Coordinates of C-alpha atoms and ligand atoms in Angstrom, one line a residue:
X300 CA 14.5 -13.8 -14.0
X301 CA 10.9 -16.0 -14.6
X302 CA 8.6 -14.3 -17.3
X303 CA 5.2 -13.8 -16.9
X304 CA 3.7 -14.6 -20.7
X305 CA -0.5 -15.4 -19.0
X306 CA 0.1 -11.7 -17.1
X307 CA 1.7 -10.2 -19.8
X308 CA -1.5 -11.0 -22.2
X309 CA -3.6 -9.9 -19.5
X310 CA -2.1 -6.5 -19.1
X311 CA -1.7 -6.2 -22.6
X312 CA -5.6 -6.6 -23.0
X313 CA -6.5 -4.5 -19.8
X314 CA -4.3 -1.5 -20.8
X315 CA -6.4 -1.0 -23.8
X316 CA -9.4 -0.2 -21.6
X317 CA -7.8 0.9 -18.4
X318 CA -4.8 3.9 -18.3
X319 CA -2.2 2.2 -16.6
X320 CA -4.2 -1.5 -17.1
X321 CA -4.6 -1.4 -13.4
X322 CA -7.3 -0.4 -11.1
X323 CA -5.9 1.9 -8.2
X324 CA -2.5 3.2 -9.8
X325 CA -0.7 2.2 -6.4
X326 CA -0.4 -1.5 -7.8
X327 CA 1.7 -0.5 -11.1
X328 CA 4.9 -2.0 -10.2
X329 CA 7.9 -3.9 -11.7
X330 CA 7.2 -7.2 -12.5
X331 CA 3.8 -7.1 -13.7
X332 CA 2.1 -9.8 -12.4
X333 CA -1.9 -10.6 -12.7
X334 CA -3.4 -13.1 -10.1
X335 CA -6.2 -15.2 -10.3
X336 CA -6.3 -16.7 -6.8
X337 CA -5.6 -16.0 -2.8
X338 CA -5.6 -18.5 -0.5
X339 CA -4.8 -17.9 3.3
X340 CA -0.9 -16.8 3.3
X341 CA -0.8 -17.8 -0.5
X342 CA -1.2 -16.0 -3.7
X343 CA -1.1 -17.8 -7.2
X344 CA -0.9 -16.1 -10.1
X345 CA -2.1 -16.9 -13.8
X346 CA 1.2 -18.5 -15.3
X347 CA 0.8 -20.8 -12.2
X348 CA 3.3 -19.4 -9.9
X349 CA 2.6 -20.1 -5.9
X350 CA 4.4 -17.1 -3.6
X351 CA 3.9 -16.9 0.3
X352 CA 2.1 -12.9 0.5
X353 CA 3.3 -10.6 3.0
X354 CA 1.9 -7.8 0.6
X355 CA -1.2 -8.8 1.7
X356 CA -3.6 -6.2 -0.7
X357 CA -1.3 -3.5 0.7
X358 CA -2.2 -5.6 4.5
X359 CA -6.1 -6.0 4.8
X360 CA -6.0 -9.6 4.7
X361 CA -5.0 -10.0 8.1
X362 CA -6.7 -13.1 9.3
X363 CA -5.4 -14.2 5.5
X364 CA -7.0 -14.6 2.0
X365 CA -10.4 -15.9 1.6
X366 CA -10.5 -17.0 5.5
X367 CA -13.5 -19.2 5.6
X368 CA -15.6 -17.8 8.7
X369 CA -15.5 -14.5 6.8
X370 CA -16.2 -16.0 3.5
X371 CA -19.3 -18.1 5.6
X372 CA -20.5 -15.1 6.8
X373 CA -20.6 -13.4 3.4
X374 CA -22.4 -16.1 1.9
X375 CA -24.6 -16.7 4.3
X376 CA -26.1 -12.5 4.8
X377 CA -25.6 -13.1 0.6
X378 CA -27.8 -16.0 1.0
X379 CA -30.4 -14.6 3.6
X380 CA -31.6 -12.2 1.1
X381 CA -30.0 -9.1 2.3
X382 CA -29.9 -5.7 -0.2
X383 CA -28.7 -2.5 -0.1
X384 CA -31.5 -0.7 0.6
X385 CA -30.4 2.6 0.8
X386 CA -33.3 3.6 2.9
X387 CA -33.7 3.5 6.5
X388 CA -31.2 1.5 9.1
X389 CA -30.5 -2.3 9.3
X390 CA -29.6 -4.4 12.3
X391 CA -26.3 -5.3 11.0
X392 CA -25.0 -1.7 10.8
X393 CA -26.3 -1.4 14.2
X394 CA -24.4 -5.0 15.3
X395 CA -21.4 -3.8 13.7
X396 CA -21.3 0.1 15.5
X397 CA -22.0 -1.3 18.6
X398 CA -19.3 -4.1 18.4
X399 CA -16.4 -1.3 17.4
X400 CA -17.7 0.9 19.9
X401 CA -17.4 -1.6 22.8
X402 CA -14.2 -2.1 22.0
X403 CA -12.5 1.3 20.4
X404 CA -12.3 3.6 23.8
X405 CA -11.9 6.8 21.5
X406 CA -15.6 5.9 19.6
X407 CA -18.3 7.0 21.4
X408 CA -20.0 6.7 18.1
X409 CA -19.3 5.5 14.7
X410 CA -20.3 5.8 11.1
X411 CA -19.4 3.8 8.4
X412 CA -18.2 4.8 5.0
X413 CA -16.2 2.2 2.1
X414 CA -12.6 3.3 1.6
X415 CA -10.1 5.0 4.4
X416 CA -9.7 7.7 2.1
X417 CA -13.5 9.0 2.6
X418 CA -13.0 8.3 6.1
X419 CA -10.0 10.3 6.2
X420 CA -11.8 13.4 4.2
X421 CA -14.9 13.3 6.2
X422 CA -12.8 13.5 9.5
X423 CA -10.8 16.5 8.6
X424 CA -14.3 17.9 7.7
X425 CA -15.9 17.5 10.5
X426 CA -12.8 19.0 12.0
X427 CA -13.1 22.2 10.0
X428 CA -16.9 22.1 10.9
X429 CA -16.3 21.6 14.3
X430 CA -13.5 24.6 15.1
X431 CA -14.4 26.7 12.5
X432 CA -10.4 26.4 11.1
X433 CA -9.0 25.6 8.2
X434 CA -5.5 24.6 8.7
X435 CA -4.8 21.0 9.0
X436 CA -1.3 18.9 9.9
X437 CA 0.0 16.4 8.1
X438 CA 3.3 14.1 8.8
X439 CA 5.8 13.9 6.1
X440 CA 6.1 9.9 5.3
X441 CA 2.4 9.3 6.2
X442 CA -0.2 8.4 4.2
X443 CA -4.0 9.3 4.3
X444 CA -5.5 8.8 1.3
X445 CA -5.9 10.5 -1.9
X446 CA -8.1 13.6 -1.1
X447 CA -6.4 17.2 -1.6
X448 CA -5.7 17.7 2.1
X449 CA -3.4 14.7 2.2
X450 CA -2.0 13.7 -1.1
X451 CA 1.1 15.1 -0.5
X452 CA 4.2 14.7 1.0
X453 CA 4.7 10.5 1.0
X454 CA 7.9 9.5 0.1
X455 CA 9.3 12.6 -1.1
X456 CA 13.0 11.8 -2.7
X457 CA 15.6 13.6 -0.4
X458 CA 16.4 16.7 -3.4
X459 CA 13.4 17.5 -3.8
X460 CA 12.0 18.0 0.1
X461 CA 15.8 19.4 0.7
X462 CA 17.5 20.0 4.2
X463 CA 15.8 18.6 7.6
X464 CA 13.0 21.0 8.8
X465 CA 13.1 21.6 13.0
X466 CA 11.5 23.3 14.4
X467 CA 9.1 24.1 10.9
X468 CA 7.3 22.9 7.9
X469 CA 8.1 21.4 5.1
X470 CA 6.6 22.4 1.6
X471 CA 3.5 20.6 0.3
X472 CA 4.7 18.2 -2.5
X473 CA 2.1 17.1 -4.1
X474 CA 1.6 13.0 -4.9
X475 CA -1.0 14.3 -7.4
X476 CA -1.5 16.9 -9.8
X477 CA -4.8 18.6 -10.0
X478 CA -5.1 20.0 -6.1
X479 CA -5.7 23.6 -6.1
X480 CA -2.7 25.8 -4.9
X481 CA -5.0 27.8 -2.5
X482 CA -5.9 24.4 -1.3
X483 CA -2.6 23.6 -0.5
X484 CA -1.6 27.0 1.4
X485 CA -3.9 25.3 4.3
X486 CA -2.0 22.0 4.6
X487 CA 1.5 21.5 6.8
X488 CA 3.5 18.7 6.4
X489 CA 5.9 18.4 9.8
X490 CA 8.2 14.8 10.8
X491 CA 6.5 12.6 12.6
X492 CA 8.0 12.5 16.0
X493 CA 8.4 16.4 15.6
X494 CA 6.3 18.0 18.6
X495 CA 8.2 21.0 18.3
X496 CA 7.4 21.7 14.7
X497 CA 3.5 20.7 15.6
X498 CA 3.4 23.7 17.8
X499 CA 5.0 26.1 15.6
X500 CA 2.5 25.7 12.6
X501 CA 0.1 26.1 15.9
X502 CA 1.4 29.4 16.7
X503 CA 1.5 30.3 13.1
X504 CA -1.8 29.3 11.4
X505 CA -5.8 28.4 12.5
X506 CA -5.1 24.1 12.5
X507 CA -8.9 22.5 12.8
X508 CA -7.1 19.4 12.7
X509 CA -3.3 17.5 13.0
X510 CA -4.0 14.0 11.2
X511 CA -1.0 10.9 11.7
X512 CA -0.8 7.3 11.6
X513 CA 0.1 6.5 15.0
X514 CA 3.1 4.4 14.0
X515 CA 4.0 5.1 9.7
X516 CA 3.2 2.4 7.8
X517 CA 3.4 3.5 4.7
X518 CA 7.5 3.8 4.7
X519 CA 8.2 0.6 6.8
X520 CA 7.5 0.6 10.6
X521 CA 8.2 3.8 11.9
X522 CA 7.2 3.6 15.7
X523 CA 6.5 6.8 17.7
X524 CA 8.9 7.9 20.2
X525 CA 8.0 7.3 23.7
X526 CA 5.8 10.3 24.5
X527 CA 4.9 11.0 21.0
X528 CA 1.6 10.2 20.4
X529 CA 0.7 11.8 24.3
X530 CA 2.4 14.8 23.2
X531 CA 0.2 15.3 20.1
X532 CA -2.8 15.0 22.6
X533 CA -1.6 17.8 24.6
X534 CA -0.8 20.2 22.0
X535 CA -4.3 19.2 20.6
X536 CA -6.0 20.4 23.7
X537 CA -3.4 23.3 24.0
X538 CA -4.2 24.7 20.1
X539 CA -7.9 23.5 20.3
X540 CA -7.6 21.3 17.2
X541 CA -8.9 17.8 16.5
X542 CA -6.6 14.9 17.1
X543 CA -7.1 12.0 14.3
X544 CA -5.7 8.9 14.7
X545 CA -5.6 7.1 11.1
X546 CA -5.4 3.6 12.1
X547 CA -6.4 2.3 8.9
X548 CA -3.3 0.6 8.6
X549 CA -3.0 -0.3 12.0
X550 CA -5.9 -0.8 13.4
X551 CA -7.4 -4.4 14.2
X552 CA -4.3 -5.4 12.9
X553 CA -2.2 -4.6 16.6
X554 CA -5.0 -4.8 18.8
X555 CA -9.0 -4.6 18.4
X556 CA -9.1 -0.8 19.6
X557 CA -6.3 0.2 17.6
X558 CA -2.5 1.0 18.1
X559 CA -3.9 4.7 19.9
X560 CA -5.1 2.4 22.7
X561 CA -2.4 0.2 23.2
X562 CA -0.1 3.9 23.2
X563 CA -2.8 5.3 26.1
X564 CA -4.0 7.6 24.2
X565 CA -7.4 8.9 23.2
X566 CA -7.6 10.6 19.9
X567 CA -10.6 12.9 18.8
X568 CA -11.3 10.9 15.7
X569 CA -10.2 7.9 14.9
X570 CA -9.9 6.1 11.3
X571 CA -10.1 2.5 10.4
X572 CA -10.1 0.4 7.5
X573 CA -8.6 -2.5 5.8
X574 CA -8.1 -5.2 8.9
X575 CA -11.3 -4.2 9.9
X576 CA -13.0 -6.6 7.4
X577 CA -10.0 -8.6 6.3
X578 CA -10.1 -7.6 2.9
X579 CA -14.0 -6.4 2.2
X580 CA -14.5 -2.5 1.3
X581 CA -15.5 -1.0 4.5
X582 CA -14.0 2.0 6.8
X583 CA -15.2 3.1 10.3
X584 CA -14.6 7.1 11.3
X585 CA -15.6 6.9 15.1
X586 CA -15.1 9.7 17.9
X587 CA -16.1 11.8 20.6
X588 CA -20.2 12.5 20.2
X589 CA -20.3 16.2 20.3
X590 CA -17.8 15.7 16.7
X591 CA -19.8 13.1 15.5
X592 CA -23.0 14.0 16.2
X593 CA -22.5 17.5 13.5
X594 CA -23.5 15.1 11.1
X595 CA -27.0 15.7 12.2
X596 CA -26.7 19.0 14.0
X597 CA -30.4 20.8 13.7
X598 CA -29.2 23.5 12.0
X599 CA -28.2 23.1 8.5
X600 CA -25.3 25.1 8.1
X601 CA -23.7 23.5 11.1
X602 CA -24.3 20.0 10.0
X603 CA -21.2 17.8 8.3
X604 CA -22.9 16.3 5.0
X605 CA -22.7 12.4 5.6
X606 CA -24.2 10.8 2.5
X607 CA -22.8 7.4 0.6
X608 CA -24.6 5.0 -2.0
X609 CA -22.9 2.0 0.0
X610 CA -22.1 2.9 3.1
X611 CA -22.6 -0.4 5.4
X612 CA -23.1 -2.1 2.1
X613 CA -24.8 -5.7 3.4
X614 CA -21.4 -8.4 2.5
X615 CA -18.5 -5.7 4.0
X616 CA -20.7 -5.3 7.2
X617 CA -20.7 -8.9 7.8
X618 CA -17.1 -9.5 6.6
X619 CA -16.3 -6.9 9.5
X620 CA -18.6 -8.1 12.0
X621 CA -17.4 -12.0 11.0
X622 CA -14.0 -10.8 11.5
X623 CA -13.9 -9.0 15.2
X624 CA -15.5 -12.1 15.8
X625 CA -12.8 -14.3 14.6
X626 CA -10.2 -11.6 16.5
X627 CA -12.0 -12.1 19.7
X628 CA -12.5 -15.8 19.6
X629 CA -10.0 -17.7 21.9
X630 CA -8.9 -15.1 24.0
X631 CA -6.8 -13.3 21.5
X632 CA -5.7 -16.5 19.7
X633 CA -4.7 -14.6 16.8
X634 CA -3.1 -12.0 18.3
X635 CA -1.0 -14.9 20.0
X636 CA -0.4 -16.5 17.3
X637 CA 1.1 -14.0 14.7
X638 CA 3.3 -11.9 17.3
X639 CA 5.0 -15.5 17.8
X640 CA 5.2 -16.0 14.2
X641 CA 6.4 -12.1 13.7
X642 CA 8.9 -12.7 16.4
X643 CA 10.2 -15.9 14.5
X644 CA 10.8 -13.9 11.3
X645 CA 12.6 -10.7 13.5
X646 CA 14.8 -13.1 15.3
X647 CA 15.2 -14.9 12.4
X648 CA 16.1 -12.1 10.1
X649 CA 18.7 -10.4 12.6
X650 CA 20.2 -13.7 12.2
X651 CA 21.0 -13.5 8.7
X652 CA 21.7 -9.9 8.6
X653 CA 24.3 -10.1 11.8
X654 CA 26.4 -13.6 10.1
X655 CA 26.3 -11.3 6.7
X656 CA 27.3 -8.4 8.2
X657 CA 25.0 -6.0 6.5
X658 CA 24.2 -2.3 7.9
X659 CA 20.8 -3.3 8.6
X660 CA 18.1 -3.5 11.1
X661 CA 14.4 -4.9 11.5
X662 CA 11.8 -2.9 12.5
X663 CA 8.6 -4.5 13.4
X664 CA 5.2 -4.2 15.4
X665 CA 3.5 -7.3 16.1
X666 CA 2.4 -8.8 12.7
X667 CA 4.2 -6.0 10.7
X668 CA 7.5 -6.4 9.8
X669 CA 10.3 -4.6 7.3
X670 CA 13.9 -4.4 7.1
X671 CA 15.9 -1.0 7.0
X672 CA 19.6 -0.9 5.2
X673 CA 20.2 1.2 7.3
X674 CA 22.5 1.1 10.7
X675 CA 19.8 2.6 13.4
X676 CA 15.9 2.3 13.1
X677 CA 14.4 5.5 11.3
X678 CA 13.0 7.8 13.4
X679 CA 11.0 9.9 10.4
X680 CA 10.8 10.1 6.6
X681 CA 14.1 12.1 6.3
X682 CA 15.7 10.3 8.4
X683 CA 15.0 6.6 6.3
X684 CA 15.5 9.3 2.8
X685 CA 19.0 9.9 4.1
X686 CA 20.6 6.7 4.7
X687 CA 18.5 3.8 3.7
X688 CA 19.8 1.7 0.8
X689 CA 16.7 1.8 -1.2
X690 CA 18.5 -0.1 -3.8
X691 CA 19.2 -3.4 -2.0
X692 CA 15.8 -3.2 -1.1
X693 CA 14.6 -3.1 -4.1
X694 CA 16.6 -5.6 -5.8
X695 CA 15.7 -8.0 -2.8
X696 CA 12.2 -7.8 -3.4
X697 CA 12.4 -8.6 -6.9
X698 CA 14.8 -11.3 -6.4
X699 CA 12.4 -12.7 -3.2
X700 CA 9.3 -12.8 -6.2
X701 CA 11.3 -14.7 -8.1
X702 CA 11.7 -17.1 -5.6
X703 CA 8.4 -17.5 -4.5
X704 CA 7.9 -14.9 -1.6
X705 CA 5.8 -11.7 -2.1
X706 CA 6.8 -8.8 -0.5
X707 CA 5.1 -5.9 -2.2
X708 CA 8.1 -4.7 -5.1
X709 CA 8.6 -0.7 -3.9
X710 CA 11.5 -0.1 -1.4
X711 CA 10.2 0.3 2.4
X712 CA 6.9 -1.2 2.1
X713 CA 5.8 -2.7 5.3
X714 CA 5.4 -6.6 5.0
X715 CA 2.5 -8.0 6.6
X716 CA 2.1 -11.8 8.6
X717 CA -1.3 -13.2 8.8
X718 CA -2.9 -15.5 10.9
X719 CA -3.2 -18.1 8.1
X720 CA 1.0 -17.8 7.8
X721 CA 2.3 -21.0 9.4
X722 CA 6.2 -21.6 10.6
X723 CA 7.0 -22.9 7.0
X724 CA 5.4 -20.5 6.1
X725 CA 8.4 -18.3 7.9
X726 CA 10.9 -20.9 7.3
X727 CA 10.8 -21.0 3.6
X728 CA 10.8 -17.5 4.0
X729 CA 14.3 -16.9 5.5
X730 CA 16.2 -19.7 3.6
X731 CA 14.9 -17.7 0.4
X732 CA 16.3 -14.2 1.6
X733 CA 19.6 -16.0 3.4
X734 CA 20.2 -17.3 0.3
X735 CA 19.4 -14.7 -1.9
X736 CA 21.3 -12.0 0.6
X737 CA 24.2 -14.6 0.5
X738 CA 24.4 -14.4 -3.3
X739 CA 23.8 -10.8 -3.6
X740 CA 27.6 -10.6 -1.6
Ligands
PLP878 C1 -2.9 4.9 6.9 C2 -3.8 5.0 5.7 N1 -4.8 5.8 5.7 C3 -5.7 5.9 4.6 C4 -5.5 5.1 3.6 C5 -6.5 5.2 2.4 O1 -7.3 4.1 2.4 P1 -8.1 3.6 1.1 O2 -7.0 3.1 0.1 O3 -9.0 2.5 1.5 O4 -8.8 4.8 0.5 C6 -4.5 4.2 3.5 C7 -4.3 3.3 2.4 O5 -3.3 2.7 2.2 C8 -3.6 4.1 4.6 O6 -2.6 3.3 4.7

C-alpha cells in the first residue's frame, strides 16, 4: 500500500487546530489523503499522486473540477467589482431565480440559501408554518443534512435498526448526539419505497411534511419503484402534508429540473444544491407560491424567518448561473455525453463482474454509478444492510486509490462521472478494477 508522508504532515499540523484535522467530519476516512489540486476528472494530491475522481466533493463537480466557463464567470463578476452587499436585491439573484424557475416545473418561486442543509431546514419550516403540524417523514438510508429533524437514521448497521419495519416506523437513530429527545418524538423514519408505512405514521401522528431524495444517493443508487414517487404525491394531498423533493444530490446532475421532473411528478418543495453550481456554495429551496411566499406573509407570526449573511453571495450566483448555461448549451450536450460515458462504465463493469462470477450488480442513473455485492438491486436501506458485502467494497476502494482511481473510501457511496471524464478516462478505470477484482480471487 503507497504512503502518504506530504498528507501525513499536513494532517498532523491541521489536527492540532481542527478536532478531527478536517473541515466537515464526513471527509475523515481511511487513507488520509490531503489534496492540493482538481483538474476536470482529475485530482492530485500533495505527495504528487494523480487519481481519476468519481468522488467528485461528495458529486458537485458535475461539469468537472475547476471547469473553465465557470471559473470565467467567477473571475469575471470577481473582476467587475461585485460585493456582498447585504442590502437590497441584485440582478444576478434575480438572473439566477428566473433561470431555475423557467426550468424547475415544481418552482413557482425560489430563494436561495448556501448549503443543502439550510435548504433542507428551512423547507421542513415552512412546512410546519404552513400546516400548522409538527410531524415530519423521513426515509431510512436518505440523507438531508445535519439539522435535528434529519440527522438520523443513514446507514444504520443492521443490529442496531433490527428486523424489517412494514407496514410501520422505524426508531430515530440518531447520526448525532446533541438532538433533543422531544425533538425526536416528531420525526418518522419509514423505507423508501414503503407507501404503506407513509400512510400509517399519517393515520397515527400530525405530518407537516414527508421529506426524500427522489432516488437515495447517499447508499449507492437506489431508484424508486415505479409508482413510488406518484404515490408519495397522493398520500401528500390525501394527509395534507408538504411533499419535498431533496434533489440536492440529484438535481442538475439527471436533468435541469431535477430527477422529480423526469419521474412526472411535482413535489411541494423542492431542494437543490451541489450540481447546481458545480462545486460553488449555493442551494435553491423553490416551490409552490402560497408555501413560499410565508416568508413574507403580512403578519408576523405567520411569516417563515428567511435571513442569511450570504445568501446569493456574488461568485456562487454566477458559478450557478455559468453552469445551467454550460448544461443548456448544445442541446443537452452534456447530458449526451456522460449518460454515454455512464453507460460505457455499466456495460463495462457487468463485464467484469459476469467473467468473474461475482454476486454483484450495477446500479446506476445517468452519470451516477455504484456497484452492489449483492445478487439483486436494493430496493431500500435494509434491504442493501442485509446482503450487501460491505467488505469487498470496501477493500476495492482502497485498493482502486492505490491504483490511481478515486472512488470516495466508505462502502456504498455513489460514484459520480463528469462531463470532463473522457473514454480513458473509463478505460483506465475498468482495467484497474478487472485487475484488482481478478487478484482479489
Ligand atoms: C440529498 C442531500 N440533501 C442534503 C444534503 C446536505 O447538503 P450540504 O452538505 O450542502 O449541507 C446532502 C449532502 O450530501 C445531500 O446529499
Amino acid at each position: 500500500m503507497p504512503t502518504y508522508p506530504k498528507s501525513a504532515e499536513i494532517f498532523r499540523h491541521n489536527r492540532r487546530f481542527i478536532p478531527g484535522g478536517v473541515a466537515s467530519l464526513n471527509r475523515a476516512v481511511q487513507p488520509e489523503i490531503a489534496f492540493a489540486k482538481g483538474e476536470g476528472a482529475h485530482v492530485w494530491d500533495l505527495d504528487g499522486n494523480r487519481y481519476v475522481d468519481y468522488h467528485a466533493a461528495f458529486a458537485p463537480h458535475f461539469l468537472g473540477h475547476n471547469d473553465p466557463y465557470v471559473t470565467d464567470a467567477v473571475m469575471s463578476v470577481l473582476r467587475s467589482g461585485a460585493s456582498l452587499y447585504g442590502s437590497g436585491t441584485t440582478e444576478l439573484e434575480g438572473q439566477l431565480a428566473e433561470l431555475i424557475c423557467r426550468h424547475v416545473p415544481a418552482a413557482e418561486s425560489v430563494q436561495f440559501l448556501n448549503t443543502g442543509s439550510e435548504a433542507t431546514c428551512q423547507a421542513i419550516r415552512l412546512a410546519r408554518a404552513a400546516t400548522q403540524k409538527d410531524h415530519i417523514i423521513v426515509m431510512q438510508g436518505g440523507y438531508n443534512g445535519w439539522h435535528n429533524d434529519v440527522a438520523c437514521n443513514l446507514m444504520t448497521p443492521l443490529d442496531v435498526i433490527g428486523p424489517r419495519v412494514s407496514s410501520g416506523e422505524y426508531p430515530f437513530i440518531p447520526i448525532s448526539a446533541g438532538i433533543p429527545r422531544q425533538h425526536q418524538e416528531l420525526v418518522h423514519p419509514v423505507n423508501f419505497n414503503d407507501l404503506a408505512s407513509v400512510e400509517y405514521v399519517c393515520q397515527k401522528h400530525p405530518v407537516a411534511a414527508l421529506i426524500a431524495e427522489p432516488i437515495l444517493q447517499n447508499v449507492g443508487i437506489i431508484k424508486p419503484d415505479v409508482g413510488y414517487l406518484e404515490g408519495l404525491r397522493k398520500l401528500a394531498d390525501k394527509y395534507n402534508f408538504v411533499l419535498i423533493i431533496d434533489e440536492v444530490k440529484t438535481g442538475f446532475r439527471h436533468g435541469i429540473g431535477g430527477y422529480a421532473k423526469i419521474a412526472g411528478v411535482t413535489p411541494d418543495l423542492v431542494v437543490f444544491g451541489k450540481a447546481v453550481a458545480n462545486g460553488y456554495p449555493i442551494a435553491v429551496l423553490g416551490g409552490k407560491k402560497d408555501l413560499m411566499d410565508l416568508f413574507v406573509h403580512p403578519e408576523s407570526s405567520k411569516r417563515v424567518l428567511l435571513a442569511g449573511t450570504y445568501n446569493a453571495h456574488p461568485v456562487p450566483t454566477a458559478a450557478a448561473i455559468a453552469t445551467i448555461e454550460r448544461l443548456l448549451m448544445n442541446d443537452g450536450e452534456v447530458y449526451r455525453h456522460v449518460e454515454r460515458l455512464g453507460q460505457e462504465m455499466q456495460d463495462g463493469l457487468e463485464k467484469i463482474l459476469a467473467d468473474l462470477g461475482l454476486k454483484a450488480v450495477v446500479a446506476r442513473q445517468g452519470s451516477a454509478f455504484c456497484i452492489y455485492f449483492m445478487d439483486h438491486g436494493p430496493k431500500d436501506w435494509h434491504d442493501l444492510a442485509a446482503n450487501h458485502d460491505f467488505g469487498l467494497d470496501q477493500d476495492l476502494r482502497l485498493a482502486l486509490i492505490a491504483r490511481g482511481v478515486y472512488f470516495f473510501p466508505t462502502a456504498t457511496k455513489q460514484c459520480s462521472i463528469s462531463f470532463a471524464h473522457t473514454d480513458d478516462d473509463i478505460a483506465f478505470t475498468l482495467e484497474q478494477i478487472e485487475q484488482q477484482l481478478s487478484a482479489m480471487g
